[in-house]
Short mmCIF file of C-alpha atoms in Angstrom, two decimals:
data_model
loop_
_atom_site.label_atom_id
_atom_site.label_comp_id
_atom_site.label_asym_id
_atom_site.label_seq_id
_atom_site.Cartn_x
_atom_site.Cartn_y
_atom_site.Cartn_z
CA ASP A 10 156.17 134.19 64.07
CA ALA A 11 153.94 135.72 61.80
CA THR A 12 150.39 137.19 61.44
CA VAL A 13 148.48 136.38 58.30
CA ARG A 14 145.22 137.44 56.77
CA ALA A 15 142.49 134.69 56.98
CA ASP A 16 138.75 134.22 58.13
CA ALA A 17 139.41 132.96 61.88
CA SER A 18 136.88 130.31 61.80
CA ARG A 19 138.08 128.88 58.68
CA LEU A 20 141.81 128.86 59.65
CA ARG A 21 140.58 127.09 62.79
CA GLN A 22 138.85 124.49 60.84
CA LEU A 23 142.05 124.24 58.57
CA PHE A 24 144.08 123.38 61.84
CA GLU A 25 141.46 121.25 63.43
CA ASN A 26 141.23 118.87 60.24
CA LEU A 27 145.01 118.73 60.00
CA PHE A 28 145.43 117.82 63.90
CA ARG A 29 142.59 115.26 64.04
CA ASN A 30 144.00 113.77 60.78
CA ALA A 31 147.30 113.35 62.27
CA VAL A 32 145.70 111.78 65.53
CA GLU A 33 143.63 109.37 63.21
CA HIS A 34 146.55 108.23 61.31
CA ALA A 35 149.28 108.46 63.90
CA GLY A 36 147.90 107.75 66.92
CA ALA A 37 146.88 109.76 70.19
CA ASP A 38 150.80 110.30 71.20
CA VAL A 39 151.69 112.08 67.83
CA ALA A 40 153.95 115.06 68.13
CA ILE A 41 152.74 117.72 65.92
CA GLU A 42 154.54 121.03 64.87
CA VAL A 43 153.27 124.06 62.78
CA ARG A 44 156.49 125.50 61.07
CA LEU A 45 156.76 128.77 59.45
CA ARG A 46 158.05 129.02 56.09
CA ASP A 47 159.08 132.48 54.95
CA GLU A 48 158.32 133.19 51.46
CA GLY A 49 158.90 136.98 51.00
CA GLU A 50 157.70 140.31 52.18
CA GLU A 51 154.33 139.98 51.39
CA THR A 52 153.51 136.22 51.63
CA VAL A 53 154.42 133.28 54.00
CA GLY A 54 153.73 129.84 54.24
CA PHE A 55 153.38 127.04 56.97
CA ALA A 56 153.65 123.38 57.30
CA VAL A 57 151.90 120.95 59.64
CA VAL A 58 154.27 118.13 60.56
CA ASP A 59 153.67 115.11 62.63
CA ASP A 60 155.66 112.05 63.54
CA GLY A 61 153.60 109.61 62.31
CA PRO A 62 154.11 107.21 59.23
CA GLY A 63 153.78 109.82 56.43
CA ILE A 64 151.85 110.26 53.51
CA PRO A 65 152.97 107.78 51.00
CA ALA A 66 154.22 109.21 47.75
CA ALA A 67 151.42 107.17 45.79
CA ASP A 68 148.66 108.87 47.75
CA ARG A 69 149.83 112.63 48.18
CA GLU A 70 148.41 113.75 45.03
CA ASN A 71 144.98 112.09 46.22
CA VAL A 72 144.60 112.82 49.89
CA PHE A 73 142.98 116.15 49.00
CA ASP A 74 140.03 114.63 46.94
CA SER A 75 136.75 114.53 48.47
CA GLY A 76 136.02 110.91 50.07
CA TYR A 77 139.61 109.72 49.67
CA SER A 78 140.91 107.88 52.52
CA THR A 79 143.56 105.64 53.21
CA THR A 80 141.70 104.06 56.20
CA ALA A 81 138.66 101.75 55.83
CA ASP A 82 136.71 103.77 58.30
CA GLY A 83 138.03 107.51 57.15
CA THR A 84 135.43 109.48 55.57
CA GLY A 85 137.80 111.43 53.22
CA LEU A 86 136.59 114.85 54.15
CA GLY A 87 139.43 116.29 56.56
CA LEU A 88 141.91 117.03 53.83
CA ALA A 89 139.43 117.92 51.16
CA ILE A 90 138.16 120.71 53.83
CA VAL A 91 141.61 121.87 54.43
CA GLN A 92 142.33 122.08 50.61
CA GLN A 93 138.62 124.10 50.17
CA VAL A 94 139.76 126.49 53.26
CA ALA A 95 143.23 126.94 51.45
CA VAL A 96 141.65 127.46 47.80
CA ASP A 97 139.16 129.84 49.19
CA HIS A 98 141.90 132.25 50.67
CA GLY A 99 143.55 131.96 47.49
CA TRP A 100 146.54 129.75 49.15
CA THR A 101 148.22 126.66 47.82
CA VAL A 102 148.32 123.47 49.64
CA THR A 103 150.32 120.34 49.20
CA ALA A 104 151.51 117.14 50.88
CA GLU A 105 154.76 116.79 50.88
CA ALA A 106 157.59 114.20 51.78
CA SER A 107 159.05 114.88 55.43
CA ALA A 108 161.87 112.96 57.03
CA ASP A 109 159.50 113.73 60.20
CA GLY A 110 156.25 111.98 59.19
CA ALA A 111 153.50 113.60 57.29
CA CYS A 112 153.84 117.33 56.21
CA VAL A 113 151.02 119.46 54.49
CA ALA A 114 152.19 123.12 53.46
CA VAL A 115 150.13 125.68 52.65
CA GLY A 116 151.44 128.41 50.70
CA ASP A 117 150.87 131.99 49.15
CA VAL A 118 149.44 133.48 52.54
CA ALA A 119 149.22 137.00 52.89
CA ARG A 120 151.07 138.27 55.36
CA VAL A 121 150.03 141.36 57.76
CA ASP A 122 152.58 143.30 58.96
CA ASP A 123 150.93 145.98 61.26
CA TRP A 124 147.94 144.32 61.88
CA ALA A 125 145.86 145.81 64.93
CA GLY A 126 143.13 143.00 65.16
CA GLY A 127 139.45 143.55 64.42
#
């Protein structure tokens, strides 16, 4: 459990795109999990992992390029938007190998310890 500093609507957009991407590539029955990655006292990371087919190693560097899609009917915008949201926040984002399926990891996220909201 962690509270992070982010623009709420942009963070929601990041998660919506990752969840939609999982469903489009793995089907409606895909299981999706958000995993916290502790990076230190001031930063935290998280990974969105699904139990679908995963992201082939050859595609991992390109999946964030605008217009790049591994499906014939894909727009190639979902993960490009994820990357832009991450960059706009000063975060890193990578597609990683995972035994569970696809994994998109976001790092260098500022942790907020005693955030009172607002």
